[in-house]
Coordinates of C-alpha atoms and ligand atoms in Angstrom, one line a residue:
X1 CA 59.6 63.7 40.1
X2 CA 57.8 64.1 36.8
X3 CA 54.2 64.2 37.1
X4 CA 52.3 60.6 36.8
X5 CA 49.5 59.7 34.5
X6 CA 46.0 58.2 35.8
X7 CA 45.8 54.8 34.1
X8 CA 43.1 52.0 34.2
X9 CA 45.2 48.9 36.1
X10 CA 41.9 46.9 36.5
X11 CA 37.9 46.0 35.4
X12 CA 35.6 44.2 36.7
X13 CA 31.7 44.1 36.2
X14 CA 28.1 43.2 37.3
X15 CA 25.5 41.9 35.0
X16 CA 22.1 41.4 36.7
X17 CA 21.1 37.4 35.4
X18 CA 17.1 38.4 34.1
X19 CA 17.7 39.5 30.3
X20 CA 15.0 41.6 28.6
X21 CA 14.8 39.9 25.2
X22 CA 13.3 42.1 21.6
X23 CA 10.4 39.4 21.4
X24 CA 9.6 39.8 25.2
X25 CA 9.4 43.7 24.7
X26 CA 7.5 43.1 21.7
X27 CA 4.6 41.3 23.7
X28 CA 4.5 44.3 26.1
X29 CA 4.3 47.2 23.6
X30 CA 3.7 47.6 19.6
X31 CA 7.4 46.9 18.7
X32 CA 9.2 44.4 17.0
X33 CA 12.6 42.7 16.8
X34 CA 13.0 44.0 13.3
X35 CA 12.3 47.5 14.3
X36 CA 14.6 47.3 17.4
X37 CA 17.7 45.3 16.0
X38 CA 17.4 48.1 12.3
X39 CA 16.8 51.3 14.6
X40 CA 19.4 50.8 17.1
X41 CA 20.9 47.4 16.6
X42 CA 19.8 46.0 20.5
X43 CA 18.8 42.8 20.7
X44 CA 18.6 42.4 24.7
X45 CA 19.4 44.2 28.0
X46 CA 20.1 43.0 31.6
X47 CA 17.9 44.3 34.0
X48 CA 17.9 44.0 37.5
X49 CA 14.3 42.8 38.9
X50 CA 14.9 42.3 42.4
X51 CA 12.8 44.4 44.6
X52 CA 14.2 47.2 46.8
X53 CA 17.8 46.4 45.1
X54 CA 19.2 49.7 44.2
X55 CA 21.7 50.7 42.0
X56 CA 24.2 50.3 44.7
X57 CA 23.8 46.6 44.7
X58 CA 25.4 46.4 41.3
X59 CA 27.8 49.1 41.8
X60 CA 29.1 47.3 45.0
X61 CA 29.4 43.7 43.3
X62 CA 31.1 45.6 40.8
X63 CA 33.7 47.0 43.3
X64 CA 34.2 43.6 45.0
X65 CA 34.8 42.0 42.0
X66 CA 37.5 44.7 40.9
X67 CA 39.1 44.4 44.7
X68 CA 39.0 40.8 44.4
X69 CA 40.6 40.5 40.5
X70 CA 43.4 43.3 41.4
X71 CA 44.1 41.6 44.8
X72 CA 43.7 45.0 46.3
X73 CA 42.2 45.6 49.7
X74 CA 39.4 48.3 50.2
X75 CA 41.1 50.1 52.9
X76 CA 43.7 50.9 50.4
X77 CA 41.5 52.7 48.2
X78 CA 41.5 56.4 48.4
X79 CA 38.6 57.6 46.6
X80 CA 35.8 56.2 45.0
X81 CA 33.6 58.2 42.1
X82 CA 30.2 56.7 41.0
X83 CA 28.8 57.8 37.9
X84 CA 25.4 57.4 37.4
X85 CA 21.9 58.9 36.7
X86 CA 20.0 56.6 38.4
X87 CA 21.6 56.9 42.2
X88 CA 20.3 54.6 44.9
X89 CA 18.1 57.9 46.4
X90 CA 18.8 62.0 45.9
X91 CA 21.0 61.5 48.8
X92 CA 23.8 60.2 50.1
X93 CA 25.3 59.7 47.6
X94 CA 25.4 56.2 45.6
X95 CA 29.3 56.2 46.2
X96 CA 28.8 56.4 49.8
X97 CA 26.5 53.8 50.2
X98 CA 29.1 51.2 48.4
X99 CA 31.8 52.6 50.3
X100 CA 30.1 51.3 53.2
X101 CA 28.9 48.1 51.3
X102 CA 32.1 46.9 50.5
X103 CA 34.4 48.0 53.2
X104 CA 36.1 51.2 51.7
X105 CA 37.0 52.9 55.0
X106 CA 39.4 55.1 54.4
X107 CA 37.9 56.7 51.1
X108 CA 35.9 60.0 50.2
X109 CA 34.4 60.3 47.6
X110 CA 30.9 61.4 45.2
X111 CA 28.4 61.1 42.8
X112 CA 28.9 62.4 39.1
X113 CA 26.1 62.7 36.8
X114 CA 26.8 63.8 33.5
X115 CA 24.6 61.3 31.6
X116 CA 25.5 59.0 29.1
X117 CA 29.5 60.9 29.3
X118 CA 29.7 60.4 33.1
X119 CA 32.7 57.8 32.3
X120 CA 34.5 60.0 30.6
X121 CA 33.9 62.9 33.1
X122 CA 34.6 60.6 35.8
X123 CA 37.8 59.2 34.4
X124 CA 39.1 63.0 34.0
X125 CA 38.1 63.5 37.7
X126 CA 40.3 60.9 38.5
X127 CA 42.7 61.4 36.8
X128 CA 43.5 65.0 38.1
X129 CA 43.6 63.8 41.9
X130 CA 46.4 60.9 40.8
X131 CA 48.0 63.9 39.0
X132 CA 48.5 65.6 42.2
X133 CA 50.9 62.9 43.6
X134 CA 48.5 62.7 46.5
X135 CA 46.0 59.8 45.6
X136 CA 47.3 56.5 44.5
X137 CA 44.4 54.1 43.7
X138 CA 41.0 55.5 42.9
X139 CA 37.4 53.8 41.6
X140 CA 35.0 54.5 39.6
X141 CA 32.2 52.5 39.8
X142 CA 29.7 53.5 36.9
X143 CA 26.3 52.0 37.7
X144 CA 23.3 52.2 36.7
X145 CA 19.7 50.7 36.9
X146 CA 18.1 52.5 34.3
X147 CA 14.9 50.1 34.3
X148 CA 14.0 52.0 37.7
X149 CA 13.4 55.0 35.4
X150 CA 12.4 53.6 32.2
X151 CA 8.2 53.8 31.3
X152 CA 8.2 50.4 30.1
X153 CA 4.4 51.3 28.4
X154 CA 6.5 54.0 25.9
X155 CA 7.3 51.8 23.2
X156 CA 9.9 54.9 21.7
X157 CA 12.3 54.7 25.0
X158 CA 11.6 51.4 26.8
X159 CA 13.3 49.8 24.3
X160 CA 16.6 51.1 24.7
X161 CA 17.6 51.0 28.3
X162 CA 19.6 48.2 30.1
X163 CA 21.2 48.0 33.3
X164 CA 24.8 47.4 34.5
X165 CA 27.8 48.3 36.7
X166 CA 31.2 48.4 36.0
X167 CA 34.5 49.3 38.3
X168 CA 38.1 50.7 37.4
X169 CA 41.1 51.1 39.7
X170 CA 42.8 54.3 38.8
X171 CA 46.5 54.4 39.5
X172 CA 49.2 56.4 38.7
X173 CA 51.9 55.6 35.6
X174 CA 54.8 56.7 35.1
X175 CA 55.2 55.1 31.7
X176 CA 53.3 57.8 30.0
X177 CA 50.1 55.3 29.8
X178 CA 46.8 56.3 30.6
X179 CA 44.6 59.3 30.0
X180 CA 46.8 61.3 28.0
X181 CA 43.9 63.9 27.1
X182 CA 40.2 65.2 27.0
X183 CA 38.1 67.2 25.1
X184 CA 34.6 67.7 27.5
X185 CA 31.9 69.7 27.0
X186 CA 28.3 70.6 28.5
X187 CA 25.5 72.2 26.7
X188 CA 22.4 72.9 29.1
X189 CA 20.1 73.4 25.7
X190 CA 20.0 69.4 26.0
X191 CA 17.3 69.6 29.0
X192 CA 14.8 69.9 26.5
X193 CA 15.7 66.8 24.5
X194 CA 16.7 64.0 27.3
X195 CA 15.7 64.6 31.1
X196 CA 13.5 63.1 33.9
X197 CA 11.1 65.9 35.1
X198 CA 9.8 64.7 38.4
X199 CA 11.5 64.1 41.4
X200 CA 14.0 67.2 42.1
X201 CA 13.7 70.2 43.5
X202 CA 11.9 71.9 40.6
X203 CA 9.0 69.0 40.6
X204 CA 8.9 67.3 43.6
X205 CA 6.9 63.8 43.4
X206 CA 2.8 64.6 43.8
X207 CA -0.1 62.0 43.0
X208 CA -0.5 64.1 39.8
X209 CA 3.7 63.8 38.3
X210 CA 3.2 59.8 39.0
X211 CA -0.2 60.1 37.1
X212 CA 1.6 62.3 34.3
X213 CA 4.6 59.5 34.2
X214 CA 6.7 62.5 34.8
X215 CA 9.1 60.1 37.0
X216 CA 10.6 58.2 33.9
X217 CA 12.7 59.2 30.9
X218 CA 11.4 61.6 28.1
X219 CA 13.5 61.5 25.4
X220 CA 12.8 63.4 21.7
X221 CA 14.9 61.1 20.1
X222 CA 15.6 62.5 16.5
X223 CA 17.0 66.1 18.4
X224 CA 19.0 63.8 20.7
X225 CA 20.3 61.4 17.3
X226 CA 21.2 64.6 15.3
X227 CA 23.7 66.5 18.2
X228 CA 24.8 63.1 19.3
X229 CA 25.9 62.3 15.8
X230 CA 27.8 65.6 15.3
X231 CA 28.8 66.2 18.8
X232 CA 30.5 62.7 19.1
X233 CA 31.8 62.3 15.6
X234 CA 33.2 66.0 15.7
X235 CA 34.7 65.7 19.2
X236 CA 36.5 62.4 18.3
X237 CA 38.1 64.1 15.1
X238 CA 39.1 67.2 16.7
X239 CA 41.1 65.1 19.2
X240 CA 42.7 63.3 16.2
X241 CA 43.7 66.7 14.5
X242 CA 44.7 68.0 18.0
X243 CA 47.5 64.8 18.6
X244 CA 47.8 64.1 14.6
X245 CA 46.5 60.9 15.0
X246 CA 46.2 59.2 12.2
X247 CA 43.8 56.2 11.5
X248 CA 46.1 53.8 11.1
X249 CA 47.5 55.1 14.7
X250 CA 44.4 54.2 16.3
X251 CA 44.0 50.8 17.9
X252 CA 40.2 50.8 18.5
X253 CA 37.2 53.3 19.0
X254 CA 35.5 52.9 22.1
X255 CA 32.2 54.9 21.6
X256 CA 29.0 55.4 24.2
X257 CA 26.5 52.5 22.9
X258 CA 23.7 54.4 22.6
X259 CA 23.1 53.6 19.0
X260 CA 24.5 51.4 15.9
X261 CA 24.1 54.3 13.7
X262 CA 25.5 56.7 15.7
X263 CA 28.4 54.5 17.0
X264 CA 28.7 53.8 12.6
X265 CA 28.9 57.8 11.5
X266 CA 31.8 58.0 14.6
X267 CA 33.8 55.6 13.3
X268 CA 33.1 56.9 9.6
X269 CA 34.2 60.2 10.3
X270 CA 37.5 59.4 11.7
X271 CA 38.3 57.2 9.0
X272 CA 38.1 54.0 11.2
X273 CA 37.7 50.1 9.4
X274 CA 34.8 49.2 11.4
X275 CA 37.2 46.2 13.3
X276 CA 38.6 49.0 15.0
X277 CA 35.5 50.2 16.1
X278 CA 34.0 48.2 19.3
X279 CA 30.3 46.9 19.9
X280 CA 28.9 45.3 22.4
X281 CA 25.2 47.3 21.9
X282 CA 23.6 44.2 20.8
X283 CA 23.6 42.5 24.3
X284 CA 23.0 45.2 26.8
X285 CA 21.6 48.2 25.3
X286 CA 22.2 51.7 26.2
X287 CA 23.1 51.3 29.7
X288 CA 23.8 55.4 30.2
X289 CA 27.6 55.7 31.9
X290 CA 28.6 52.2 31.9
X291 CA 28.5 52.0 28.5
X292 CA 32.3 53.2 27.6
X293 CA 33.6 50.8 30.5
X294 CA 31.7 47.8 29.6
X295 CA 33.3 47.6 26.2
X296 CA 36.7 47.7 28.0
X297 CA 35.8 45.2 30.0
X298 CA 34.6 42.7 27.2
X299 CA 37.6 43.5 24.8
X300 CA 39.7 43.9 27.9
X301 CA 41.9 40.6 26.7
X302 CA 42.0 41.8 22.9
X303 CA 44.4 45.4 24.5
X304 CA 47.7 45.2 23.9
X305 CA 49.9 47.1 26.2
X306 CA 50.2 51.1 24.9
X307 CA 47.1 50.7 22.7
X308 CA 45.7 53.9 21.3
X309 CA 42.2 54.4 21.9
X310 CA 39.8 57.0 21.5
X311 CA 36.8 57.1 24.4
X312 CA 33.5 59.2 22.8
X313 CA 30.2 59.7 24.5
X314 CA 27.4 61.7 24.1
X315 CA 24.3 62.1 26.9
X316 CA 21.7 64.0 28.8
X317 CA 22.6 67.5 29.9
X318 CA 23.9 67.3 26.8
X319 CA 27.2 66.5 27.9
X320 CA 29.7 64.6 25.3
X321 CA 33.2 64.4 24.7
X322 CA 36.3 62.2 23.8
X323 CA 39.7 61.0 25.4
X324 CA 42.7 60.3 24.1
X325 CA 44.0 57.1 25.9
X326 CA 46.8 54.3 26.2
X327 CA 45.9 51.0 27.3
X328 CA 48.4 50.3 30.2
X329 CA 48.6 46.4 30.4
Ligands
UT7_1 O1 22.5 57.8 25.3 C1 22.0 59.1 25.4 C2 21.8 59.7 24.1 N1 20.7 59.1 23.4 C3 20.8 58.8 22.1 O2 21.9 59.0 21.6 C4 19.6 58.3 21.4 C5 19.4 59.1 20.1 N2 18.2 58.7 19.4 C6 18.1 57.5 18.8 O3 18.9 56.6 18.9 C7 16.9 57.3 17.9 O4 16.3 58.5 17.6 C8 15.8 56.3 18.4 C9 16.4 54.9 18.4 C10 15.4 56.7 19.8 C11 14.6 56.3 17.5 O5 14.9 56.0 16.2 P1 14.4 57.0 15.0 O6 14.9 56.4 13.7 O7 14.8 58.4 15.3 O8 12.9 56.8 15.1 P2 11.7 57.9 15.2 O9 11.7 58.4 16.6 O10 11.9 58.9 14.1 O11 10.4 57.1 14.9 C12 10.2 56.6 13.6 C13 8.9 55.8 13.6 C14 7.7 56.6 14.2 O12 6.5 56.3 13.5 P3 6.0 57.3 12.4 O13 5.7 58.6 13.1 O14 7.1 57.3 11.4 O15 4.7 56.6 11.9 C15 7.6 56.1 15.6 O16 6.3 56.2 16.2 O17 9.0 54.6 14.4 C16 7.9 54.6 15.4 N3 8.5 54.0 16.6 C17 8.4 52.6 16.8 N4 8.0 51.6 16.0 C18 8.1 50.4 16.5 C19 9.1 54.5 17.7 N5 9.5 53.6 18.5 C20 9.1 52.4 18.0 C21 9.2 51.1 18.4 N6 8.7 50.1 17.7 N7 9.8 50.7 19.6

């Protein structure tokens, strides 16, 4: 038997209700709509406000959702990945903890984090265990609660953040749909640009990190806009070059929403009209690794079957990439 290829057979999502609007943000730090909506094109984010609810809780309404819409029951799930920065605790892991919220018994699975890529990373991941013939229906669940670890009194990062979950069910295709390829990369230089000190191993939390603020997000945001622009746009056209895809080939881009302008020089370089280039920024921010799969999920109904689309992300580490992939239904 040939081998299969991992495809996306379902999507389903959680939104937390409260949303975060510019003129709201604008009364708690010096910001404005104008600079916002120009800088980065957001206008709101979800975020999740009730207390003690961890990222899991979105992760595992995500999941039920997905069981529920792909009439598929959680003992017959295999694995489950979660992608996230923003885990429930250090450990267990975020995946375990839905696993058990939802009634996967008779899965493994782990955490990835690979930042603002960990889609992309998790979707390869995935895709090599269906590969093997052994696996036949795999989630991941990116989610993330990134208000948990955004300083909402620094005006240059709180305005950027949202929070989200959103679930795939991997299976195997024998069509030739799915993940046909991925270019991935890692560059550890990006801990300088994009990290959250406190709170591992090398800071531990003390009175004086909490008084520092060392327990949200630091982000240099020009360094991280120039190799994000360059990394993602390059990445996208080399995997173009690499199939000789042309633009005209391409159904849609489906870039990491971290920023209009980024999103904009991606699409520009691979010679994309910008209807082929999806957005959903507007409403939800940069929500980290859900980004990529919340753009599926609200243009789900506009894929035709064998759709070409490009996946591109850039994020902390830095990691960044892009997949080649065929919509499968
Ligand atoms: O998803 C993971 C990867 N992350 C990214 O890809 C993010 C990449 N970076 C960016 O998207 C952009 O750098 C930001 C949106 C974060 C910032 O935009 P920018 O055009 O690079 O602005 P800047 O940091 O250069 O700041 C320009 C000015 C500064 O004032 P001065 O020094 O020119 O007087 C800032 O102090 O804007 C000021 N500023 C603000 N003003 C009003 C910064 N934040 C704000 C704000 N409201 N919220």
């Amino acid at each position: 038997m040939t081998t299969p290829t991992a495809a996306i057979t379902g999507i389903a999502g959680y939104l937390p209700d409260y949303i975060l609007t510019n003129e709201e943000l604008s009364q708690m730090v010096e910001t404005s709509d104008e600079w916002i909506t120009s800088r980065t094109g957001i206008k709101e984010r979800h975020i999740l406000k009730e207390p003690h609810a961890g990222t899991s809780v979105m992760g595992a309404k995500a999941v039920e959702a997905l069981l529920k819409k792909t009439n598929t029951k959680p003992e017959e799930i295999d694995v489950l990945l979660c992608c996230s920065v923003t885990p429930d605790m250090l450990f267990p892991a975020t995946a375990n903890i839905i696993c058990d919220k939802v009634g996967v018994l008779n899965a493994w699975g782990y955490d990835i984090n690979a930042g603002c890529s960990g889609f992309l990373f998790s979707l390869t991941t995935a895709a090599r265990f269906i590969e093997t013939g052994k696996y036949k229906k795999i989630i991941v669940v990116a989610a993330e609660k990134m208000s948990s670890i955004t300083d909402y009194t620094d005006r240059t990062t709180c305005p950027l953040f949202g929070d989200a979950a959103v679930a795939v069910l991997v299976e195997p295709n024998h069509e030739g749909l799915g993940l046909i390829d991925e270019i991935l990369h890692v560059d550890g230089v990006g801990r300088k640009y994009l990290y959250q000190k406190a709170g591992g191993s090398k800071y531990p939390p003390t009175e004086e990190t909490v008084r520092n603020r060392e327990h949200f997000i630091h982000q240099d945001g020009q360094a991280v806009f120039k190799f994000a622009v360059s990394r993602m746009a390059d990445t996208a056209a080399e995997m173009m070059e690499k199939h000789n895809l042309t633009a005209g080939e391409i159904a849609y881009l489906i870039p990491h929403q971290a920023n209009l302008r980024i999103i904009d020089a991606t699409g520009k370089r691979m010679g994309l009209s910008s209807d082929k280039v999806l957005i959903n920024i507007a409403h939800y921010g940069n929500t980290s690794a859900v980004s990529i799969p919340l753009v599926l999920m609200d243009y789900e109904k506009q894929f035709k079957k064998g759709d070409t689309l490009i996946f591109a992300a850039f994020g902390a580490g830095f990691t960044w990439g892009a997949q080649y992939y065929k919509w499968a239904y």
